[in-house]
Short mmCIF file of C-alpha atoms and ligand atoms in Angstrom, two decimals:
data_model
loop_
_atom_site.label_atom_id
_atom_site.label_comp_id
_atom_site.label_asym_id
_atom_site.label_seq_id
_atom_site.Cartn_x
_atom_site.Cartn_y
_atom_site.Cartn_z
CA MET A 3 0.00 0.00 0.00
CA THR A 4 1.37 3.44 -0.90
CA GLU A 5 1.93 5.71 2.04
CA ARG A 6 -0.50 8.62 2.11
CA THR A 7 0.94 12.04 2.75
CA ALA A 8 -0.32 15.53 3.46
CA THR A 9 1.42 18.52 1.90
CA LEU A 10 2.04 21.64 3.91
CA THR A 11 2.75 24.77 1.93
CA ILE A 12 4.36 27.70 3.69
CA GLU A 13 4.70 30.87 1.64
CA GLY A 14 8.22 31.27 0.25
CA LYS A 15 9.30 27.72 1.17
CA PRO A 16 9.23 24.40 -0.70
CA PRO A 17 6.19 22.19 0.12
CA ILE A 18 6.66 19.79 3.05
CA GLU A 19 5.42 16.20 2.71
CA LEU A 20 4.05 14.79 5.95
CA PRO A 21 3.11 11.09 6.39
CA ILE A 22 -0.45 10.18 7.36
CA TYR A 23 -1.05 7.20 9.68
CA GLU A 24 -4.25 5.22 10.09
CA GLY A 25 -5.35 3.79 13.41
CA THR A 26 -7.59 0.74 13.84
CA LEU A 27 -10.49 3.09 14.58
CA GLY A 28 -10.91 6.85 14.62
CA GLN A 29 -9.36 9.70 12.75
CA ASP A 30 -6.13 9.49 10.75
CA VAL A 31 -3.21 11.50 12.06
CA ILE A 32 -0.65 13.63 10.24
CA ASP A 33 2.90 13.10 11.50
CA ILE A 34 4.32 16.57 12.09
CA GLY A 35 7.44 15.29 13.90
CA THR A 36 9.78 16.50 11.16
CA LEU A 37 8.42 20.05 11.04
CA GLY A 38 10.99 21.34 13.55
CA GLY A 39 13.65 20.79 10.89
CA HIS A 40 11.79 23.32 8.70
CA ASP A 41 12.03 26.06 11.31
CA VAL A 42 8.31 25.98 12.13
CA PHE A 43 6.18 24.37 14.85
CA THR A 44 2.49 23.64 15.20
CA PHE A 45 0.34 25.49 17.73
CA ASP A 46 -2.37 23.55 19.59
CA PRO A 47 -2.94 24.71 23.18
CA GLY A 48 -5.26 22.23 24.93
CA PHE A 49 -4.10 19.52 22.49
CA SER A 50 -7.54 19.17 20.89
CA ALA A 51 -6.02 18.26 17.50
CA THR A 52 -2.85 16.51 18.62
CA ALA A 53 -2.24 12.80 19.22
CA SER A 54 0.59 12.56 21.74
CA CYS A 55 1.26 8.83 21.29
CA ARG A 56 0.19 5.53 19.74
CA SER A 57 -1.87 3.45 22.15
CA ASP A 58 -3.64 0.06 22.09
CA ILE A 59 -5.46 0.50 25.38
CA THR A 60 -8.61 2.61 25.09
CA TYR A 61 -10.66 4.04 22.24
CA ILE A 62 -13.22 6.81 22.57
CA ASP A 63 -15.63 8.06 19.91
CA GLY A 64 -16.99 11.19 21.54
CA GLU A 65 -19.56 11.90 18.82
CA LYS A 66 -21.15 8.46 19.09
CA GLY A 67 -20.63 8.04 22.85
CA ILE A 68 -18.41 4.95 22.49
CA LEU A 69 -15.76 3.87 25.02
CA LEU A 70 -13.78 0.66 24.40
CA HIS A 71 -11.13 -0.89 26.63
CA ARG A 72 -8.93 -3.20 24.55
CA GLY A 73 -11.92 -3.43 22.17
CA TYR A 74 -14.59 -4.24 24.77
CA PRO A 75 -17.43 -1.67 25.19
CA ILE A 76 -17.61 -0.15 28.66
CA GLU A 77 -21.29 -1.12 29.03
CA VAL A 78 -20.37 -4.78 28.41
CA LEU A 79 -17.54 -4.67 30.95
CA ALA A 80 -19.84 -3.02 33.52
CA GLU A 81 -22.39 -5.78 32.94
CA LYS A 82 -20.21 -8.88 32.58
CA SER A 83 -16.87 -8.10 34.19
CA ASP A 84 -15.68 -6.58 37.45
CA TYR A 85 -13.07 -4.02 38.40
CA LEU A 86 -10.16 -6.41 38.99
CA GLU A 87 -10.77 -8.33 35.78
CA THR A 88 -10.88 -4.98 33.94
CA CYS A 89 -7.55 -4.08 35.59
CA TYR A 90 -6.04 -7.28 34.20
CA LEU A 91 -7.51 -6.50 30.78
CA LEU A 92 -6.15 -2.95 30.72
CA PHE A 93 -2.67 -3.83 31.96
CA GLU A 94 -2.13 -7.18 30.22
CA GLY A 95 -4.07 -6.40 27.04
CA ARG A 96 -6.36 -9.45 27.14
CA LEU A 97 -9.07 -10.97 29.33
CA PRO A 98 -7.72 -13.49 31.85
CA THR A 99 -8.53 -17.20 31.75
CA ALA A 100 -10.22 -18.56 34.89
CA ALA A 101 -6.83 -19.59 36.33
CA GLN A 102 -5.21 -16.24 35.45
CA LYS A 103 -8.15 -14.38 37.03
CA THR A 104 -7.81 -16.28 40.31
CA ASP A 105 -4.07 -15.84 40.26
CA PHE A 106 -4.36 -12.10 39.64
CA GLU A 107 -6.92 -11.65 42.43
CA ASN A 108 -4.63 -13.53 44.82
CA THR A 109 -1.65 -11.40 43.81
CA ILE A 110 -3.58 -8.20 44.43
CA ARG A 111 -4.78 -9.56 47.80
CA TYR A 112 -1.20 -10.37 48.74
CA HIS A 113 -0.21 -6.71 48.28
CA THR A 114 -3.09 -4.91 50.05
CA MET A 115 -1.17 -3.95 53.24
CA VAL A 116 1.03 -0.88 53.32
CA ASN A 117 4.28 -0.52 55.22
CA ARG A 118 3.61 0.43 58.85
CA SER A 119 5.71 3.60 58.42
CA MET A 120 3.00 4.93 56.11
CA GLU A 121 0.87 5.42 59.23
CA HIS A 122 3.49 7.74 60.71
CA PHE A 123 3.70 9.54 57.42
CA ILE A 124 -0.05 10.20 57.26
CA SER A 125 -0.31 11.17 60.93
CA GLY A 126 2.04 14.07 60.10
CA PHE A 127 -0.77 15.70 58.13
CA ARG A 128 -3.00 18.24 59.87
CA TYR A 129 -6.29 16.77 61.09
CA ASP A 130 -8.21 18.65 58.37
CA ALA A 131 -5.81 18.02 55.46
CA HIS A 132 -7.60 17.44 52.16
CA PRO A 133 -7.53 13.67 51.40
CA MET A 134 -6.20 14.38 47.87
CA ALA A 135 -3.22 16.19 49.41
CA MET A 136 -2.60 13.17 51.62
CA LEU A 137 -3.01 10.65 48.80
CA CYS A 138 -0.65 12.57 46.54
CA GLY A 139 1.96 12.56 49.32
CA LEU A 140 1.44 8.89 50.21
CA VAL A 141 1.75 7.65 46.63
CA GLY A 142 4.86 9.78 46.06
CA ALA A 143 6.25 8.32 49.29
CA MET A 144 5.79 4.79 47.97
CA SER A 145 8.90 5.42 45.84
CA SER A 146 10.90 5.31 49.06
CA PHE A 147 9.48 1.95 50.23
CA TYR A 148 9.83 -0.33 47.22
CA HIS A 149 13.42 -0.09 46.00
CA ASP A 150 13.37 -3.83 45.29
CA ALA A 151 11.38 -3.38 42.06
CA LEU A 152 12.16 0.07 40.70
CA ASP A 153 14.13 -0.85 37.58
CA ILE A 154 11.80 0.62 34.97
CA THR A 155 13.59 -1.22 32.16
CA ASP A 156 12.57 -4.59 33.66
CA GLN A 157 9.02 -5.73 32.72
CA GLN A 158 8.76 -7.87 35.84
CA HIS A 159 9.58 -4.87 38.05
CA ARG A 160 7.04 -2.77 36.19
CA THR A 161 4.38 -5.44 36.73
CA ILE A 162 5.15 -5.72 40.46
CA SER A 163 4.88 -1.93 40.82
CA ALA A 164 1.54 -2.00 38.98
CA HIS A 165 0.24 -4.73 41.30
CA ARG A 166 1.41 -2.81 44.35
CA LEU A 167 -0.31 0.35 43.19
CA ILE A 168 -3.61 -1.35 42.31
CA ALA A 169 -3.62 -3.29 45.60
CA LYS A 170 -2.52 -0.56 48.01
CA MET A 171 -4.51 2.32 46.60
CA PRO A 172 -7.80 1.41 48.38
CA THR A 173 -5.88 0.89 51.62
CA MET A 174 -4.25 4.32 51.35
CA ALA A 175 -7.49 5.96 50.21
CA ALA A 176 -9.30 4.56 53.26
CA MET A 177 -6.41 5.68 55.52
CA CYS A 178 -6.81 9.24 54.17
CA HIS A 179 -10.53 9.03 55.00
CA LYS A 180 -9.95 7.72 58.50
CA HIS A 181 -7.37 10.42 59.22
CA PHE A 182 -9.75 13.05 57.85
CA ILE A 183 -12.61 11.94 60.14
CA GLY A 184 -10.36 11.16 63.11
CA GLN A 185 -10.94 7.40 63.34
CA PRO A 186 -8.35 4.60 63.70
CA TYR A 187 -7.25 2.89 60.49
CA VAL A 188 -8.88 -0.42 59.59
CA TYR A 189 -6.52 -2.98 58.06
CA PRO A 190 -7.48 -4.83 54.86
CA ASP A 191 -9.40 -8.09 55.10
CA ASN A 192 -8.07 -10.29 52.33
CA THR A 193 -11.04 -12.66 52.45
CA LEU A 194 -13.17 -9.93 50.85
CA SER A 195 -13.50 -8.76 47.27
CA TYR A 196 -11.62 -5.60 46.22
CA SER A 197 -14.65 -3.34 46.60
CA ALA A 198 -16.13 -4.99 49.71
CA ASN A 199 -12.70 -4.69 51.34
CA PHE A 200 -12.51 -0.99 50.45
CA LEU A 201 -15.98 -0.30 51.90
CA ARG A 202 -15.06 -2.15 55.08
CA MET A 203 -11.81 -0.17 55.48
CA MET A 204 -13.89 3.00 55.01
CA PHE A 205 -16.80 2.21 57.33
CA ALA A 206 -15.77 -0.41 59.91
CA THR A 207 -14.05 0.65 63.13
CA PRO A 208 -12.05 -1.47 65.57
CA CYS A 209 -15.27 -1.49 67.67
CA GLU A 210 -17.81 -2.23 64.96
CA GLU A 211 -17.81 -4.49 61.91
CA TYR A 212 -19.24 -3.29 58.60
CA VAL A 213 -20.78 -5.57 56.00
CA ALA A 214 -21.81 -3.88 52.77
CA HIS A 215 -25.13 -4.64 51.04
CA PRO A 216 -24.38 -6.52 47.75
CA SER A 217 -25.93 -3.67 45.69
CA ILE A 218 -23.64 -1.16 47.41
CA THR A 219 -20.58 -3.35 46.80
CA LYS A 220 -21.60 -3.69 43.15
CA ALA A 221 -22.07 0.09 42.81
CA MET A 222 -18.63 0.70 44.37
CA ASP A 223 -17.06 -1.80 41.98
CA ARG A 224 -18.75 -0.03 39.07
CA ILE A 225 -17.45 3.35 40.22
CA PHE A 226 -13.91 1.91 40.11
CA LEU A 227 -14.53 0.13 36.80
CA LEU A 228 -16.11 3.12 35.04
CA HIS A 229 -13.18 5.32 36.07
CA ALA A 230 -10.48 2.76 35.24
CA ASP A 231 -9.19 4.44 32.10
CA HIS A 232 -10.07 7.21 29.71
CA GLU A 233 -7.42 7.47 27.03
CA GLN A 234 -5.07 10.48 26.98
CA ASN A 235 -6.89 12.75 29.46
CA ALA A 236 -5.06 15.41 31.51
CA SER A 237 -3.94 13.12 34.35
CA THR A 238 -2.93 10.20 32.09
CA SER A 239 -0.99 12.55 29.84
CA THR A 240 0.69 13.91 32.98
CA VAL A 241 1.68 10.39 34.03
CA ARG A 242 3.11 9.71 30.56
CA LEU A 243 4.98 13.02 30.47
CA ALA A 244 6.45 12.48 33.94
CA GLY A 245 7.32 8.90 32.96
CA SER A 246 9.02 10.01 29.76
CA SER A 247 11.82 11.49 31.88
CA GLY A 248 12.48 8.03 33.38
CA ALA A 249 10.85 8.87 36.74
CA ASN A 250 9.69 5.90 38.85
CA PRO A 251 6.04 4.75 38.54
CA PHE A 252 5.01 5.93 42.03
CA ALA A 253 6.30 9.45 41.34
CA CYS A 254 4.49 9.41 37.97
CA VAL A 255 1.19 8.31 39.50
CA ALA A 256 1.55 10.97 42.23
CA ALA A 257 1.85 13.52 39.38
CA GLY A 258 -1.30 12.04 37.82
CA ILE A 259 -3.16 12.41 41.13
CA ALA A 260 -2.17 16.10 41.26
CA ALA A 261 -3.49 16.65 37.73
CA LEU A 262 -6.71 14.79 38.53
CA TRP A 263 -7.49 17.05 41.48
CA GLY A 264 -8.77 20.04 39.48
CA PRO A 265 -12.54 20.65 39.20
CA ALA A 266 -12.46 20.46 35.38
CA HIS A 267 -11.19 16.85 35.67
CA GLY A 268 -11.50 14.47 38.63
CA GLY A 269 -12.53 17.17 41.08
CA ALA A 270 -15.89 17.41 39.27
CA ASN A 271 -17.70 14.86 41.44
CA GLU A 272 -16.77 16.84 44.56
CA ALA A 273 -17.82 20.02 42.77
CA VAL A 274 -21.22 18.45 41.91
CA LEU A 275 -22.03 18.11 45.60
CA SER A 276 -20.79 21.61 46.44
CA MET A 277 -23.04 22.89 43.65
CA LEU A 278 -26.08 20.93 44.88
CA ASN A 279 -25.50 22.29 48.38
CA GLU A 280 -25.17 25.80 46.98
CA ILE A 281 -28.42 25.49 45.01
CA GLY A 282 -29.95 24.27 48.25
CA ASP A 283 -33.58 23.89 47.17
CA GLU A 284 -35.54 22.82 44.11
CA SER A 285 -37.09 26.29 43.98
CA ASN A 286 -33.65 27.77 43.19
CA ILE A 287 -32.85 25.51 40.20
CA LEU A 288 -34.10 27.86 37.49
CA GLU A 289 -32.02 30.71 38.89
CA TYR A 290 -28.88 28.52 38.68
CA ILE A 291 -29.74 27.28 35.17
CA LYS A 292 -29.93 30.97 34.19
CA LYS A 293 -26.53 31.60 35.78
CA ALA A 294 -25.04 28.63 33.89
CA LYS A 295 -26.24 30.12 30.59
CA ASP A 296 -25.03 33.64 31.35
CA LYS A 297 -21.78 34.32 29.48
CA ASP A 298 -20.78 36.95 32.07
CA ASP A 299 -21.24 34.53 34.97
CA PRO A 300 -18.43 32.00 35.56
CA PHE A 301 -20.90 29.52 37.11
CA ARG A 302 -21.16 26.16 35.29
CA LEU A 303 -23.37 23.21 36.01
CA MET A 304 -20.86 20.81 37.49
CA GLY A 305 -21.23 17.22 36.29
CA PHE A 306 -22.50 18.37 32.89
CA GLY A 307 -20.55 18.44 29.63
CA HIS A 308 -17.39 16.71 28.53
CA ARG A 309 -14.38 17.64 26.43
CA VAL A 310 -14.72 14.49 24.32
CA TYR A 311 -18.30 13.14 24.63
CA LYS A 312 -20.63 15.25 22.57
CA SER A 313 -23.71 13.00 22.37
CA HIS A 314 -23.67 11.19 25.72
CA ASP A 315 -21.18 9.82 28.22
CA PRO A 316 -21.60 6.00 28.02
CA ARG A 317 -20.23 5.69 31.56
CA ALA A 318 -22.99 8.00 32.79
CA THR A 319 -25.70 5.69 31.41
CA VAL A 320 -24.37 2.79 33.50
CA MET A 321 -23.65 4.95 36.55
CA ARG A 322 -27.18 6.36 36.44
CA GLU A 323 -28.56 2.82 36.73
CA SER A 324 -26.41 2.12 39.81
CA CYS A 325 -27.30 5.52 41.24
CA ASN A 326 -31.04 4.75 41.12
CA GLU A 327 -30.42 1.30 42.64
CA VAL A 328 -28.32 2.67 45.52
CA LEU A 329 -30.84 5.40 46.33
CA ALA A 330 -33.60 2.75 46.39
CA VAL A 331 -31.59 0.32 48.58
CA LEU A 332 -30.81 3.10 51.04
CA GLY A 333 -34.38 4.46 50.92
CA LEU A 334 -33.10 7.89 49.93
CA GLU A 335 -35.24 8.60 46.84
CA ASN A 336 -37.14 11.30 48.69
CA ASP A 337 -34.16 12.86 50.41
CA PRO A 338 -34.31 16.60 49.50
CA LEU A 339 -30.73 16.72 48.16
CA PHE A 340 -31.20 13.74 45.84
CA ARG A 341 -34.61 14.98 44.69
CA LEU A 342 -32.91 18.25 43.85
CA ALA A 343 -30.27 16.37 41.83
CA LYS A 344 -32.91 14.43 39.88
CA LYS A 345 -34.87 17.60 39.15
CA LEU A 346 -31.70 19.36 37.95
CA GLU A 347 -30.87 16.42 35.70
CA GLN A 348 -34.35 16.48 34.18
CA ILE A 349 -34.42 20.25 33.60
CA ALA A 350 -30.93 20.33 32.07
CA LEU A 351 -31.77 17.39 29.77
CA GLU A 352 -34.83 19.24 28.45
CA ASP A 353 -33.35 22.74 28.24
CA ASP A 354 -32.57 24.08 24.73
CA TYR A 355 -29.22 25.60 25.78
CA PHE A 356 -27.88 22.32 27.18
CA ILE A 357 -29.29 20.31 24.27
CA ALA A 358 -27.80 22.70 21.68
CA LYS A 359 -24.37 22.69 23.36
CA LYS A 360 -24.55 18.92 23.88
CA LEU A 361 -24.09 19.22 27.62
CA TYR A 362 -25.29 15.95 29.14
CA PRO A 363 -24.77 14.66 32.69
CA ASN A 364 -21.36 13.00 32.83
CA VAL A 365 -20.23 10.02 34.94
CA ASP A 366 -19.25 12.28 37.81
CA PHE A 367 -22.73 13.69 38.22
CA TYR A 368 -23.99 10.22 39.18
CA SER A 369 -20.90 8.94 40.99
CA GLY A 370 -21.00 12.08 43.18
CA ILE A 371 -24.60 11.32 44.13
CA ILE A 372 -23.84 7.65 44.92
CA LEU A 373 -20.84 8.52 47.09
CA LYS A 374 -22.84 11.15 48.96
CA ALA A 375 -25.66 8.63 49.50
CA LEU A 376 -23.12 6.20 50.98
CA GLY A 377 -22.13 8.85 53.51
CA ILE A 378 -18.67 9.48 52.08
CA PRO A 379 -17.39 13.05 52.60
CA GLU A 380 -17.13 15.11 49.41
CA GLU A 381 -13.39 15.60 49.92
CA MET A 382 -12.97 11.86 49.37
CA PHE A 383 -14.71 11.73 46.00
CA THR A 384 -11.67 12.50 43.86
CA VAL A 385 -9.59 10.09 45.95
CA ILE A 386 -12.01 7.34 44.92
CA PHE A 387 -11.74 8.42 41.28
CA ALA A 388 -7.94 8.25 41.64
CA THR A 389 -8.19 4.75 43.12
CA GLY A 390 -10.11 3.50 40.10
CA ARG A 391 -7.94 5.39 37.59
CA THR A 392 -4.66 4.03 38.98
CA VAL A 393 -4.79 1.03 36.65
CA GLY A 394 -5.27 3.29 33.63
CA TRP A 395 -2.31 5.46 34.61
CA ILE A 396 -0.01 2.53 35.22
CA SER A 397 -1.12 0.72 32.05
CA HIS A 398 -0.35 3.79 29.93
CA TRP A 399 2.97 4.29 31.70
CA ASN A 400 3.85 0.63 31.11
CA GLU A 401 2.81 0.83 27.45
CA MET A 402 5.03 3.86 26.95
CA ILE A 403 8.07 2.37 28.70
CA SER A 404 7.67 -0.97 26.87
CA ASN A 405 8.08 0.76 23.48
CA PRO A 406 10.63 3.19 22.08
CA TYR A 407 9.92 6.65 23.55
CA ARG A 408 11.52 10.03 23.93
CA ILE A 409 11.22 12.56 26.73
CA GLY A 410 8.07 14.66 26.20
CA ARG A 411 9.12 18.22 25.42
CA PRO A 412 6.45 20.51 23.90
CA ARG A 413 7.60 23.75 22.26
CA GLN A 414 5.96 27.18 22.48
CA LEU A 415 5.05 30.31 20.58
CA TYR A 416 7.16 32.88 22.42
CA THR A 417 5.37 36.21 22.92
CA GLY A 418 7.66 37.84 25.52
CA ALA A 419 10.28 40.58 25.22
CA ASP A 420 13.09 40.51 22.65
CA THR A 421 16.69 40.60 23.98
CA ARG A 422 17.16 43.82 25.95
CA ASP A 423 19.80 45.64 28.01
CA PHE A 424 19.92 45.04 31.77
CA PRO A 425 19.26 48.44 33.44
CA PRO A 426 21.05 49.45 36.67
CA ILE A 427 18.60 49.46 39.62
CA GLU A 428 18.55 53.29 39.95
CA GLU A 429 17.35 53.64 36.35
CA ARG A 430 14.38 51.29 36.71
CA THR A 431 10.87 52.67 36.98
N1 CMC B 526 -22.39 24.40 32.31
C1 CMC B 526 -22.73 25.44 31.52
N2 CMC B 526 -22.17 25.71 30.32
C2 CMC B 526 -21.20 24.88 29.93
C3 CMC B 526 -20.78 23.77 30.69
C4 CMC B 526 -21.44 23.54 31.92
N3 CMC B 526 -21.09 22.51 32.69
N4 CMC B 526 -19.79 23.11 30.03
C5 CMC B 526 -19.59 23.78 28.90
N5 CMC B 526 -20.43 24.85 28.82
C6 CMC B 526 -20.55 25.77 27.70
C7 CMC B 526 -19.39 26.76 27.69
O1 CMC B 526 -19.70 27.93 28.40
C8 CMC B 526 -19.20 27.01 26.22
O2 CMC B 526 -20.16 27.94 25.82
P1 CMC B 526 -19.87 28.94 24.56
O3 CMC B 526 -19.73 28.05 23.36
O4 CMC B 526 -21.08 29.80 24.51
O5 CMC B 526 -18.61 29.66 24.90
C9 CMC B 526 -19.54 25.67 25.57
O6 CMC B 526 -20.43 25.01 26.50
C10 CMC B 526 -18.33 24.78 25.33
O7 CMC B 526 -17.56 24.73 26.53
P2 CMC B 526 -15.99 24.46 26.61
O8 CMC B 526 -15.48 24.93 27.93
O9 CMC B 526 -15.34 24.97 25.36
O10 CMC B 526 -15.97 22.88 26.56
P3 CMC B 526 -14.77 22.01 26.93
O11 CMC B 526 -14.87 20.81 26.08
O12 CMC B 526 -13.48 22.75 26.91
O13 CMC B 526 -15.05 21.66 28.48
C11 CMC B 526 -15.62 20.58 30.47
C12 CMC B 526 -15.41 20.45 28.95
C13 CMC B 526 -15.87 19.18 31.04
C14 CMC B 526 -14.37 21.17 31.14
C15 CMC B 526 -16.84 21.49 30.73
O14 CMC B 526 -18.00 20.97 30.10
C16 CMC B 526 -17.11 21.71 32.20
O15 CMC B 526 -16.50 22.62 32.81
N6 CMC B 526 -18.02 20.89 32.83
C17 CMC B 526 -18.24 20.94 34.23
C18 CMC B 526 -17.12 20.22 34.94
C19 CMC B 526 -17.24 18.72 34.85
O16 CMC B 526 -18.30 18.16 35.07
N7 CMC B 526 -16.10 18.06 34.55
C20 CMC B 526 -16.01 16.62 34.55
C21 CMC B 526 -15.75 16.02 33.24
S1 CMC B 526 -16.01 14.24 33.31
C22 CMC B 526 -14.69 13.67 34.24
C23 CMC B 526 -13.45 13.44 33.49
O17 CMC B 526 -13.48 12.70 32.49
O18 CMC B 526 -12.40 13.97 33.95
#
C-alpha cells in the first residue's frame, strides 16, 4: 500500500510532505514530527487536534458516545466483568482465563497492606488536610518503600509496581478518609473482594464491623470500573509526560493524582455536591440554570458536559442505573438533596441551551450522588476516582516504557520581550 501524505505549503518555502497514519479506529493523524527541521512548529494549546502517542489501550468516539477498553465496550464490561478483571484486561491487554483471574486476584490480595511507616507519614498531616493532598503525598512516598522493584527497564519490576499500586490504593485511600474523620485505620481483610474490602476499610471501626449490602458493593465496583481508564486525558498525559523522563512509577502516579485534582477533571464529582448544596432547594434551580447560561457569569453546572463526549457519556448511562439502585436500597429517593439532583438532571436534559451545546450529565454527576448517598465526605470523591484510575495510569505508563519513547518536550510560541539591556537598579521605573 502506498503511504498517504499531506502537503504543507508555507509561503516562500518548498512544500513539506508529511506522512499520514491510520489507526484501527478513529481519525487518521498527520505526522508533524519532522516540522521542527523546517524552522516551524504547530500550535495547539489544549491539544484538541494533537495525538501525543500511539496506544492500544482505550478508544473513545466522543460523537457516538463509544468507550472501548482493549476493544470491549464499557457497558459490556460493567455488565459482565468486574473491576479487577478490567484491571487485568487494561494492563495485560487481554481478558484473563479462569486460572489467570484467580491468580491475579490472589496477587492483588497479597499486596493490600502498606508498610507500617505509612501510618506515621499520614499522621504528620493536619487533622483537616484534604484527602487528595494526603493521597498525593502517600503515593509519592511509595517510591521510598519499594526499591526492590524500581528498575523501569525490567518488565517484571514494572508489573510488580503496577500490582502494588492497584492493591494498596484502596488501603491508602481509606487511611486518608480515617485520618480526615479522626478514626483509627482499619486494616485490609483479604477474604473480601476488592470493593467490599474498600468499603469495610472506610466504614468499619475497631469497635464495629461493617458488612456492605451486595448492591452497594456492586455500585462501588462499578465506580472503580467506570473510572479505570479514559485514554489520553489530563492526568494520564501527565503520568506519561512524567514517565518520559524516566521517573519511577510511584512518582508518575503521584503527578497524575495532582493533575486529577482540578474541578475540570476528577474534582468534578466533589464540585457536583458543592453545587447541589449551593443550590440548596428545588425552587432555586431555574435561577442557577440561568446563571449557567449567562456568558458573564463564571458559574457552570458541574457534572455536565465533557471535552470528548458530545452525544452522551456511556459511563454516565451505566452509573445512572447504579445511582437509582443505591438510592432505592438506602431508601433515599425522597431525600431533599437527591430529589434536587434528579430535578436538575431532568431540567438540564430538556433545556434548549444544554441540548444545543450537547451538555449531558457525565459520569461524575452520578458517581458524586452515589458517594454522597453512601455517607462518604465530598473531599474523598476524587480520591475514589484516583483509586479506580490508577490502573489506567499505570497501564499507559507501562505501554510507553515498553516501546521506544523520547522525553516529552512541547515547544511554544514565544510572545515575551526581545533581547534587551539590563538596566542598573537606579534607572528602573
Ligand atoms: N455548564 C454550563 N455551560 C457549559 C458547561 C457547563 N457545565 N460546560 C460547557 N459549557 C458551555 C461553555 O460555556 C461554552 O459555551 P460557549 O460556546 O457559549 O462559549 C460551551 O459550553 C463549550 O464549553 P468548553 O469549555 O469549550 O468545553 P470544553 O470541552 O473545553 O469543556 C468541560 C469540557 C468538562 C471542562 C466542561 O463541560 C465543564 O466545565 N463541565 C463541568 C465540569 C465537569 O463536570 N467536569 C467533569 C468532566 S467528566 C470527568 C473526566 O473525564 O475527567
